[in-house]
XYZ file of C-alpha atoms in Angstrom:
728
model
C -22.585 48.393 37.238
C -18.781 48.686 37.062
C -18.432 45.303 35.349
C -21.172 46.309 32.945
C -19.388 49.433 31.838
C -16.039 47.655 31.570
C -17.406 44.958 29.271
C -19.320 47.650 27.418
C -16.036 49.459 26.765
C -14.240 46.256 25.771
C -16.952 45.156 23.374
C -17.366 48.663 21.985
C -13.653 49.208 21.394
C -13.368 45.753 19.824
C -15.173 47.049 16.720
C -12.477 49.601 15.902
C -9.353 47.490 15.143
C -10.919 45.949 12.012
C -12.187 49.341 10.811
C -8.711 50.793 11.207
C -7.075 47.758 9.619
C -9.322 48.040 6.555
C -8.592 51.746 6.266
C -4.849 51.349 6.733
C -4.480 48.635 4.106
C -7.043 50.253 1.794
C -8.813 46.934 1.495
C -11.502 44.805 3.145
C -10.179 41.479 1.942
C -9.045 40.431 5.393
C -12.672 40.303 6.505
C -15.486 38.123 5.199
C -18.404 40.282 3.986
C -20.780 37.857 5.737
C -19.448 39.079 9.089
C -20.559 42.756 8.967
C -23.836 41.885 7.214
C -24.805 39.444 9.964
C -23.404 41.719 12.650
C -25.443 44.722 11.527
C -28.663 42.719 11.601
C -27.824 41.123 14.937
C -26.776 44.346 16.629
C -29.881 46.111 15.387
C -31.987 43.337 16.935
C -30.015 43.585 20.182
C -30.511 47.350 20.332
C -34.283 46.881 19.931
C -34.218 44.119 22.552
C -32.264 46.167 25.120
C -34.198 49.389 24.588
C -37.559 47.596 24.953
C -36.602 45.874 28.208
C -35.014 49.045 29.543
C -37.475 51.764 28.507
C -40.879 50.186 27.644
C -43.381 50.086 30.554
C -45.463 47.454 28.762
C -42.507 45.144 28.252
C -41.300 45.689 31.824
C -44.771 44.876 33.174
C -44.974 41.683 31.151
C -41.503 40.687 32.298
C -42.377 41.312 35.985
C -45.553 39.281 35.610
C -43.553 36.301 34.356
C -40.636 36.661 36.808
C -42.340 37.228 40.183
C -42.187 41.018 40.094
C -38.510 41.330 39.223
C -37.124 43.828 36.740
C -35.199 42.809 33.613
C -31.443 42.371 34.185
C -30.654 44.911 31.492
C -28.542 48.020 32.065
C -28.247 51.273 30.154
C -24.801 50.247 28.976
C -26.422 47.337 27.084
C -28.473 49.753 25.029
C -25.575 52.172 24.474
C -23.368 49.262 23.395
C -25.912 48.090 20.831
C -26.620 51.519 19.364
C -22.926 52.385 19.150
C -22.093 49.016 17.574
C -24.755 49.437 14.886
C -23.174 52.736 13.854
C -19.692 51.184 13.624
C -20.946 48.189 11.632
C -22.608 50.515 9.145
C -19.188 52.098 8.634
C -17.650 48.647 8.129
C -20.348 47.787 5.593
C -19.622 51.007 3.736
C -15.966 49.977 3.477
C -17.081 47.234 1.118
C -17.842 50.022 -1.372
C -14.311 50.688 -2.701
C -15.183 53.869 -4.585
C -16.679 55.439 -1.486
C -13.476 54.940 0.510
C -11.092 55.066 -2.444
C -9.853 51.645 -1.547
C -7.623 49.860 -4.063
C -10.068 47.026 -4.218
C -10.148 45.246 -7.566
C -12.752 42.632 -6.838
C -16.142 43.229 -5.238
C -16.581 41.309 -2.009
C -20.223 40.406 -1.699
C -22.012 38.467 1.037
C -22.764 34.863 0.205
C -26.184 33.792 -0.971
C -26.521 31.607 2.116
C -25.923 34.585 4.403
C -28.440 36.700 2.497
C -30.945 33.859 2.755
C -30.425 33.572 6.531
C -30.817 37.320 7.037
C -33.932 37.386 4.861
C -35.385 34.511 6.888
C -34.648 36.354 10.142
C -36.388 39.490 8.947
C -39.362 37.433 7.784
C -39.516 35.662 11.165
C -39.513 38.969 13.070
C -42.125 40.455 10.756
C -44.360 37.429 11.322
C -44.000 37.716 15.102
C -44.886 41.390 15.064
C -47.898 40.805 12.816
C -49.123 37.827 14.877
C -48.831 39.737 18.143
C -50.453 42.865 16.737
C -53.466 40.885 15.545
C -53.774 38.915 18.821
C -53.363 41.774 21.289
C -50.811 42.240 24.007
C -52.185 41.163 27.366
C -50.275 41.852 30.551
C -50.595 38.282 31.819
C -48.702 35.394 30.230
C -51.491 33.003 31.351
C -53.596 34.235 28.476
C -53.360 32.332 25.233
C -52.515 35.350 23.095
C -48.893 36.128 22.329
C -47.357 38.999 24.377
C -45.109 41.743 23.096
C -42.449 40.418 25.449
C -42.300 37.361 23.209
C -41.595 39.625 20.258
C -38.757 41.239 22.227
C -37.427 37.768 23.018
C -37.628 36.989 19.324
C -35.353 39.957 18.611
C -32.965 38.705 21.290
C -32.994 35.182 19.905
C -32.264 36.479 16.416
C -29.249 38.302 17.845
C -27.977 35.039 19.371
C -28.625 33.129 16.134
C -26.934 35.774 14.020
C -23.955 35.841 16.384
C -23.462 32.123 15.829
C -23.891 32.592 12.092
C -21.435 35.488 11.883
C -18.677 33.681 13.792
C -18.949 30.323 12.037
C -17.995 31.451 8.491
C -14.878 33.123 9.888
C -13.837 29.844 11.547
C -14.291 28.077 8.218
C -12.405 30.879 6.473
C -9.415 30.407 8.772
C -9.605 26.662 8.171
C -9.552 27.046 4.376
C -6.649 29.508 4.430
C -4.773 27.699 7.200
C -4.037 31.179 8.524
C -5.620 33.922 10.645
C -3.717 36.713 8.910
C -5.754 39.711 7.857
C -8.166 39.487 10.796
C -7.792 41.929 13.696
C -6.943 39.501 16.503
C -6.806 42.319 19.059
C -10.580 42.496 18.716
C -10.799 38.827 19.726
C -9.024 39.478 23.025
C -11.405 42.348 23.755
C -14.374 40.203 22.772
C -13.195 37.452 25.127
C -12.838 39.881 28.043
C -16.211 41.428 27.302
C -17.921 38.024 27.180
C -16.492 36.993 30.547
C -17.511 40.275 32.222
C -20.952 40.200 30.588
C -21.666 36.766 32.053
C -20.210 37.840 35.399
C -22.489 40.886 35.512
C -25.520 38.702 34.762
C -24.648 36.416 37.674
C -23.990 39.321 40.063
C -27.239 41.096 39.131
C -29.233 37.909 39.697
C -27.503 37.401 43.046
C -28.295 40.974 44.159
C -31.962 40.559 43.136
C -32.009 37.100 44.748
C -33.531 35.854 41.502
C -31.527 33.235 39.684
C -34.201 33.098 37.006
C -32.813 36.449 35.902
C -29.990 34.531 34.251
C -32.311 32.534 32.009
C -34.750 35.439 31.804
C -32.146 37.484 29.964
C -31.662 34.825 27.297
C -30.066 37.189 24.779
C -27.362 38.373 27.129
C -26.717 34.822 28.368
C -26.518 33.493 24.835
C -24.316 36.336 23.586
C -21.847 35.927 26.412
C -21.493 32.178 25.953
C -21.313 32.298 22.162
C -18.756 35.118 22.259
C -16.717 33.194 24.821
C -16.834 29.971 22.789
C -15.820 31.485 19.465
C -13.147 33.699 21.035
C -11.519 30.541 22.382
C -11.831 28.866 18.949
C -10.286 31.897 17.195
C -7.384 32.003 19.649
C -6.837 28.245 19.284
C -6.675 28.636 15.512
C -4.377 31.648 15.794
C -1.905 30.383 18.388
C -1.983 26.613 17.858
C -3.493 25.329 14.607
C -2.288 28.014 12.199
C 0.516 29.639 14.104
C 2.519 31.796 11.724
C 6.162 30.737 11.372
C 7.204 34.298 10.445
C 8.472 33.306 7.036
C 9.395 36.236 4.828
C 9.892 36.226 1.108
C 13.408 34.948 0.687
C 15.869 35.502 -2.075
C 16.674 32.212 -3.741
C 20.357 31.443 -3.342
C 22.815 31.142 -6.171
C 23.917 27.622 -6.996
C 26.564 25.784 -8.989
C 27.494 26.869 -12.500
C 26.269 25.126 -15.611
C 28.573 23.405 -18.030
C 30.345 25.865 -20.307
C 28.178 27.155 -23.157
C 28.746 29.504 -26.070
C 26.299 32.421 -25.933
C 28.091 34.869 -28.174
C 26.445 33.972 -31.464
C 22.961 33.307 -30.153
C 20.093 35.223 -31.701
C 19.236 37.693 -28.971
C 18.623 37.126 -25.292
C 17.901 40.694 -24.329
C 21.344 42.094 -24.555
C 23.844 39.690 -26.003
C 24.550 40.655 -29.602
C 28.027 42.226 -29.834
C 28.651 45.674 -31.257
C 30.286 45.513 -34.661
C 33.936 46.463 -34.494
C 36.480 47.382 -37.144
C 37.900 43.859 -37.195
C 34.682 41.917 -37.607
C 33.116 40.458 -40.731
C 29.638 38.994 -40.858
C 27.105 37.788 -43.366
C 23.833 39.499 -42.543
C 21.666 37.551 -44.955
C 22.447 34.259 -43.267
C 23.397 34.940 -39.677
C 23.790 31.473 -38.150
C 23.293 30.735 -34.476
C 25.443 28.318 -32.574
C 26.022 27.069 -29.083
C 23.537 25.231 -26.941
C 20.160 24.076 -28.231
C 17.908 26.118 -25.993
C 14.852 24.064 -26.814
C 16.433 21.400 -24.584
C 16.973 22.076 -20.877
C 20.509 22.797 -19.675
C 22.084 20.974 -16.819
C 19.767 21.817 -13.943
C 20.776 24.490 -11.495
C 20.271 23.397 -7.952
C 17.404 25.232 -6.362
C 17.054 25.564 -2.611
C 13.665 24.855 -1.133
C 11.346 27.854 -1.351
C 8.659 28.344 1.319
C 5.327 27.282 -0.121
C 3.645 30.482 1.009
C 5.968 32.650 -1.141
C 4.636 33.320 -4.632
C 7.036 34.756 -7.209
C 5.660 37.042 -9.907
C 8.552 36.958 -12.392
C 8.965 39.536 -15.171
C 11.592 38.851 -17.820
C 12.832 42.180 -19.177
C 12.901 45.658 -17.653
C 12.441 47.752 -20.762
C 9.261 49.566 -21.727
C 7.064 46.466 -21.468
C 8.649 44.924 -18.379
C 8.534 48.158 -16.384
C 4.948 48.796 -17.480
C 3.918 45.373 -16.184
C 5.854 45.858 -12.938
C 4.308 49.242 -12.172
C 0.814 48.035 -13.003
C 1.316 45.150 -10.571
C 2.580 47.455 -7.817
C -0.164 50.038 -8.336
C -3.257 47.927 -8.919
C -2.679 44.254 -8.053
C -0.363 43.971 -5.062
C -2.467 46.289 -2.826
C -5.269 43.720 -3.103
C -2.996 40.710 -2.703
C -1.118 41.836 0.381
C -4.246 41.905 2.546
C -4.709 38.171 1.995
C -1.714 37.159 4.030
C -2.027 33.448 3.380
C 0.785 34.026 0.906
C 3.738 36.367 0.589
C 4.330 37.853 -2.856
C 7.683 38.654 -4.417
C 8.075 40.627 -7.647
C 11.217 39.470 -9.461
C 12.380 41.782 -12.261
C 15.114 40.262 -14.437
C 17.202 42.215 -16.947
C 20.831 42.324 -18.030
C 20.981 46.036 -17.326
C 20.517 47.768 -13.993
C 19.312 50.886 -15.834
C 16.331 51.792 -17.964
C 17.138 53.477 -21.269
C 14.750 55.765 -23.122
C 15.833 54.254 -26.448
C 13.394 56.464 -28.347
C 16.187 59.048 -28.108
C 18.752 56.802 -29.850
C 18.713 58.540 -33.273
C 19.807 61.835 -31.704
C 22.037 60.314 -29.026
C 24.183 58.418 -31.522
C 24.890 61.756 -33.231
C 25.572 63.702 -30.035
C 25.450 62.649 -26.404
C 25.684 66.344 -25.581
C 22.265 66.876 -27.127
C 20.995 63.705 -25.432
C 22.987 63.480 -22.212
C 23.242 60.112 -20.511
C 21.742 61.308 -17.247
C 18.638 62.452 -19.133
C 17.889 59.075 -20.720
C 19.445 56.415 -18.431
C 17.899 55.775 -15.006
C 18.549 53.149 -12.278
C 15.663 50.696 -12.291
C 15.326 50.776 -8.507
C 14.679 54.536 -8.497
C 11.371 54.079 -10.292
C 10.004 52.009 -7.407
C 10.915 54.250 -4.463
C 7.441 55.773 -4.719
C 5.860 52.608 -3.276
C 7.256 53.029 0.223
C 7.494 49.797 2.190
C 5.744 47.904 -0.624
C 8.932 48.193 -2.670
C 10.492 45.632 -0.345
C 8.798 42.847 -2.317
C 10.796 43.869 -5.413
C 13.887 41.854 -6.302
C 15.785 43.293 -9.290
C 18.239 40.785 -10.729
C 20.909 41.739 -13.231
C 20.824 38.506 -15.133
C 20.078 36.809 -18.442
C 17.370 34.147 -18.823
C 18.822 30.943 -20.254
C 15.959 28.476 -20.086
C 12.356 28.093 -18.915
C 11.277 24.727 -17.543
C 7.550 24.673 -18.225
C 6.969 21.481 -16.272
C 8.580 22.560 -13.017
C 7.652 26.231 -13.647
C 11.152 27.587 -13.106
C 13.331 30.108 -14.929
C 17.077 29.563 -15.142
C 19.043 32.801 -15.248
C 22.739 33.600 -15.669
C 24.215 36.234 -13.414
C 25.736 39.212 -15.277
C 28.586 41.342 -13.981
C 27.908 45.053 -14.307
C 31.502 46.044 -13.548
C 32.890 44.198 -16.562
C 30.119 45.186 -18.942
C 28.424 41.795 -18.751
C 29.568 38.223 -18.404
C 31.914 36.811 -20.998
C 30.146 35.118 -23.884
C 31.700 31.726 -23.187
C 31.356 31.981 -19.427
C 28.364 30.051 -18.096
C 28.280 32.377 -15.125
C 26.471 31.656 -11.879
C 23.087 30.121 -12.478
C 20.012 30.577 -10.360
C 16.770 28.697 -10.809
C 13.738 30.775 -9.856
C 10.288 29.207 -9.426
C 7.399 31.333 -10.670
C 3.743 31.508 -9.717
C 3.151 33.881 -12.616
C 5.499 34.733 -15.476
C 5.474 37.737 -17.819
C 7.655 37.516 -20.926
C 8.665 41.069 -21.853
C 12.201 40.729 -23.212
C 11.533 42.840 -26.304
C 13.689 42.871 -29.421
C 17.345 43.534 -30.174
C 18.803 45.496 -33.089
C 22.214 44.736 -34.641
C 23.953 47.551 -32.781
C 24.134 48.554 -29.134
C 23.702 52.167 -30.248
C 19.993 51.551 -30.904
C 19.099 48.877 -28.334
C 20.566 47.579 -25.103
C 23.128 44.810 -25.668
C 23.841 43.871 -22.090
C 24.470 46.570 -19.523
C 23.650 50.218 -20.007
C 27.346 51.101 -19.932
C 27.862 49.066 -23.082
C 25.260 51.143 -24.897
C 26.742 54.356 -23.527
C 30.150 53.361 -24.881
C 28.605 52.457 -28.250
C 26.899 55.858 -28.465
C 30.077 57.737 -27.538
C 32.086 55.723 -30.064
C 29.507 56.462 -32.768
C 29.689 60.186 -31.914
C 33.441 60.167 -32.536
C 33.225 58.198 -35.767
C 30.482 60.383 -37.221
C 32.371 63.558 -36.326
C 35.234 62.595 -38.639
C 33.192 60.750 -41.305
C 32.991 61.808 -44.953
C 30.522 59.069 -45.867
C 27.806 57.188 -43.961
C 25.586 54.224 -44.815
C 22.374 53.633 -42.889
C 20.448 50.411 -43.510
C 16.706 50.399 -42.858
C 13.745 52.297 -44.276
C 11.601 52.037 -41.158
C 11.132 54.724 -38.517
C 14.501 54.121 -36.784
C 16.358 54.273 -40.088
C 14.579 57.423 -41.257
C 14.947 59.170 -37.887
C 18.643 58.244 -37.701
C 19.252 59.436 -41.261
C 17.512 62.723 -40.480
C 19.587 63.319 -37.343
C 22.888 62.369 -39.022
C 22.069 64.483 -42.062
C 21.132 67.543 -40.027
C 24.226 67.227 -37.817
C 26.688 66.745 -40.700
C 25.068 68.656 -43.565
C 22.710 71.170 -41.965
C 19.012 71.819 -42.639
C 19.272 73.635 -45.967
C 21.324 71.189 -47.910
C 20.767 68.997 -50.951
C 22.376 65.929 -52.456
C 24.686 68.146 -54.531
C 25.633 70.483 -51.659
C 26.060 67.782 -49.035
C 29.388 67.873 -47.181
C 29.053 64.251 -46.147
C 27.668 61.555 -48.434
C 24.866 59.806 -46.574
C 23.049 56.824 -48.076
C 19.875 55.296 -46.657
C 19.128 51.796 -47.929
C 15.426 50.844 -47.842
C 14.416 47.265 -48.487
C 10.944 48.298 -49.607
C 9.828 50.409 -52.544
C 8.850 53.162 -50.095
C 9.956 54.532 -46.777
C 7.935 53.961 -43.618
C 5.685 51.056 -44.710
C 3.079 51.802 -42.031
C 2.400 55.292 -43.385
C 0.750 56.313 -46.631
C 2.559 56.821 -49.926
C 2.050 60.577 -49.586
C 3.754 60.722 -46.192
C 6.517 58.409 -47.403
C 7.353 60.768 -50.255
C 7.235 63.709 -47.860
C 9.770 62.011 -45.568
C 12.064 61.353 -48.558
C 11.855 65.046 -49.488
C 12.858 66.085 -45.968
C 15.795 63.646 -46.066
C 17.001 65.132 -49.325
C 17.084 68.549 -47.629
C 19.672 67.240 -45.169
C 21.720 65.553 -47.873
C 20.486 61.954 -47.571
C 20.193 59.779 -50.707
C 17.679 56.918 -50.524
C 18.158 53.602 -52.365
C 14.890 51.663 -52.637
C 14.145 47.965 -53.005
C 17.560 46.714 -51.933
C 18.712 44.901 -48.805
C 22.117 44.634 -47.208
C 23.295 41.028 -47.550
C 26.864 41.325 -46.334
C 28.978 43.743 -44.329
C 32.793 43.782 -44.431
C 34.314 45.966 -41.756
C 37.747 47.444 -42.472
C 37.599 45.710 -45.851
C 39.961 48.041 -47.704
C 43.106 50.038 -47.160
C 41.222 53.186 -46.200
C 39.605 51.400 -43.263
C 36.124 51.831 -44.680
C 33.189 49.470 -44.258
C 31.855 47.857 -47.420
C 28.277 46.618 -47.702
C 26.971 44.299 -50.380
C 23.385 44.796 -51.535
C 20.910 42.195 -52.775
C 21.608 43.320 -56.378
C 25.336 42.551 -55.815
C 26.223 46.254 -55.744
C 28.851 47.221 -53.163
C 29.092 50.554 -51.339
C 31.853 51.714 -48.992
C 31.626 54.294 -46.213
C 33.439 55.503 -43.105
C 30.506 54.599 -40.874
C 27.874 51.907 -41.224
C 24.732 52.083 -39.011
C 22.425 49.052 -39.170
C 18.850 50.119 -38.374
C 17.357 46.850 -39.598
C 16.769 43.315 -38.505
C 15.352 43.700 -35.000
C 15.027 40.205 -33.597
C 12.875 38.998 -30.698
C 14.810 38.083 -27.574
C 13.369 34.595 -27.263
C 16.211 32.108 -27.750
C 15.801 30.973 -24.136
C 12.187 29.904 -24.786
C 10.995 26.440 -25.847
C 10.175 26.223 -29.557
C 6.477 25.531 -28.999
C 5.986 29.009 -27.533
C 7.290 30.821 -30.644
C 6.046 31.414 -34.159
C 8.182 30.945 -37.262
C 9.797 34.374 -36.752
C 10.664 33.718 -33.121
C 7.972 35.914 -31.558
C 5.930 34.640 -28.593
C 2.527 33.249 -29.486
C -0.336 34.402 -27.290
C -3.829 32.940 -26.966
C -5.026 35.186 -29.775
C -2.872 33.773 -32.534
C -1.479 30.361 -31.663
C -4.335 28.370 -33.185
C -4.249 25.918 -30.287
C -7.955 26.028 -29.537
C -7.308 27.658 -26.177
C -10.151 27.919 -23.720
C -9.289 31.580 -23.224
C -10.786 34.255 -25.410
C -8.555 35.842 -28.070
C -6.185 38.663 -27.208
C -5.941 37.975 -23.482
C -2.106 38.039 -23.767
C -1.915 34.676 -22.014
C 0.628 32.178 -23.339
C -1.520 29.123 -22.729
C 0.919 26.640 -24.217
C 3.313 27.533 -21.385
C 0.788 26.632 -18.691
C -1.351 28.748 -16.426
C -0.442 32.326 -15.455
C 2.125 32.904 -18.215
C 1.776 36.080 -20.298
C 3.493 38.075 -23.036
C 3.742 41.850 -23.333
C 5.382 44.266 -25.745
C 7.380 43.917 -28.949
C 8.404 40.331 -28.177
C 4.805 39.197 -28.705
C 3.349 38.016 -31.998
C 0.085 39.773 -31.128
C 1.419 43.257 -31.966
C 3.392 45.089 -34.581
C 5.033 47.005 -31.759
C 5.064 50.559 -30.536
C 4.582 52.414 -27.275
C 0.964 53.377 -27.956
C -0.040 49.757 -28.399
C 1.867 48.901 -25.207
C -0.119 51.536 -23.325
C -3.318 49.757 -24.396
C -2.058 46.219 -23.799
C -0.642 46.689 -20.283
C -4.003 47.215 -18.501
C -5.381 44.164 -20.320
C -2.504 41.979 -19.151
C -2.711 43.464 -15.661
C -6.437 42.845 -15.433
C -6.139 39.242 -16.585
C -3.212 38.591 -14.243
C -5.304 40.015 -11.394
C -8.183 37.797 -12.466
C -5.965 34.709 -12.493
C -4.677 35.667 -9.025
C -8.234 35.930 -7.745
C -8.638 39.682 -7.241
C -10.738 40.495 -10.318
C -13.637 38.711 -11.936
C -13.980 40.084 -15.466
C -11.613 39.195 -18.299
C -10.390 41.821 -20.758
C -9.177 41.506 -24.337
C -6.613 43.433 -26.310
C -7.112 44.518 -29.895
C -3.866 45.556 -31.509
C -4.152 48.885 -33.304
C -3.515 48.319 -37.018
C -4.415 51.857 -38.030
C -1.972 54.270 -39.610
C -0.338 55.605 -36.450
C 3.302 56.683 -36.350
C 5.335 59.812 -35.613
C 8.661 60.102 -37.435
C 10.754 63.272 -37.007
C 13.271 63.951 -39.770
C 15.785 66.107 -37.949
C 14.732 68.629 -35.328
C 12.783 70.851 -37.731
C 10.662 68.494 -39.834
C 8.742 65.256 -39.590
C 5.839 63.191 -40.863
C 3.192 61.235 -39.038
C -0.361 60.067 -38.711
C -2.691 59.209 -35.856
C -5.576 56.802 -36.396
C -5.252 57.297 -40.129
C -5.244 61.097 -39.992
C -2.110 62.832 -41.214
C -0.370 65.157 -38.781
C 1.326 68.387 -39.816
C 5.103 68.500 -39.552
C 4.983 71.153 -36.834
C 2.913 68.815 -34.648
C 5.385 65.949 -35.151
C 8.221 68.322 -34.308
C 6.550 69.547 -31.110
C 5.500 66.127 -29.876
C 8.584 64.099 -30.756
C 11.177 65.888 -32.858
C 11.976 68.609 -30.328
C 13.477 66.322 -27.663
C 12.325 62.797 -28.548
C 9.593 62.937 -25.926
C 11.801 63.210 -22.837
C 8.837 64.658 -20.980
C 7.053 61.315 -21.286
C 9.758 59.222 -19.602
C 7.944 59.043 -16.274
C 4.915 57.512 -17.966
C 6.924 54.321 -18.349
C 9.866 54.568 -15.941
C 7.682 55.599 -12.984
C 4.465 53.969 -14.257
C 2.529 57.248 -14.390
C 0.748 56.059 -17.538
C -1.015 53.489 -15.352
C -2.353 55.627 -12.512
C -5.802 54.281 -13.350
C -6.418 50.560 -13.778
């Protein structure tokens, strides 16, 4: 009796570790769904078997008639074990319903068709036995030709043994395929082993006490269960401790290696943060800005890469701006929780950017006028702070302050150049330390760069802060300003400069400071309607801004005359001089590190939706198929979009879903449709603004409240902390 209750406790407790493990990791992916399905059927059969032998007078009489008057070697603990186990397995089955348990389970885990077929066959077999016996009677003597109810009970016991074999075998195969036992509660195996040994021991002892060794074979279910449990426990432990013993490898940071040959990066078109801020001694031709230095469509001298453990998979994101952070948070919130339960592989999220800080660059038009109105600590945030919310999961994150220099599509590695935060970035002609990072999946999210660090990051965040502070000083003493660009950044900047220097109730005649906005088009804000364009021009006039239409800046001469003014040459050969020149034009994609075949004629990254390559993927999946599998593009750097935060909000879940699908945790592909409707909010100073949403014009007061009041500082956490992506 004592042995019976001990093995009962061991077997009963052995069901709990997997339940707790599933609950703790918010996932069932460490367990094959075939296991609880088979187990529930088998345990139900065993409960019927034990209760019939223990409590049915008819079954006991038939058993005694066949076994020389002896009673069945079944104890009350056998029945309690079975009934308790059925209840626990029902709970385990319910854990495969993610919504019920609020598990972060992205892919349904369903039992295999073969398992469903086996279970259906078992139920059919039992139903046939019951029907056959019911029609033929249930005599008390086995010498009669009719089938006895005891045979039906044995059938239930045999099904339990069969199902036990079936439930264990797929798990053995599962370990074999993964070459790992991670994700399975091995503590349950030790309990199962102890329970099997004690169960067999109790059967032997009971038969010895009754002086009936046929009691061992008479209790075929218990004998079979004990031996099968013992056999598979030994197999599991052999796989765990010998065949697939874990070496304890953790995700490792790839070491730095030798430097590349010296290369000139100063005049390259882009790379996330490399265009220098215009100074008073510089002269450049904007219409034909040549690039020089290394040909980045050819690989540089290879950086030496140390061997990386094969079970470490790097998810590499290039860029930590709006798009890069959106992708990173989506991965941490909705993909990694499903991946980490399958411990065949370790995952490492590598976030690469030249700056250690995120900048809410939407605030740039007001910040370049006054950093007191837009204080640095309100718009610049350490990247690492946004990931503290993920607890221990944040340990997979590796933030690298570096610049991508080349992508080797064949070896699937990214070469990056280390940047020095203390010096404001590596010197342009310094090759820096080079690291070669292998990637399992790659997300290109390096965005675009404007001509000045006052409107986009040009290296580290401190460089942009210095550019903003310098612009503040220059504007404070300016008597004339030229702003190039008739898009939203140009109009917003002109509105902020005009309001700060001329006030809200000014005019071109009353203006204290002469401010000229040069628009290359025949209207401002090309995305918006003619009516809204004219309204924006009217608001600009109220803050003393003159607009010149249909002309482009072709040349800029800094400090070109004795007064130290900047002179710009327009496409009609007209020249204009001013104390301050602010270029709000010519945003270029940061893609010079990419092979030419991945870019369109403008330098933007081609995705599956627009590359014309006949990709097998559906349009708008944001996959970059020409770069190989599991390479994606997101944000303004992509050719699929005309840019904007709202479109990014829509695109990020699509990319995240398709990445999850390609990593094996989702099954349905999603597509992105870029929003081409008239949607844009453009404040003109703090009091006025124009805008439209989905083609519907918005009143100025709405634009002011949503954006003009503080340039949407209240929305920073949506991107920086990933709150926009709470739902997948």
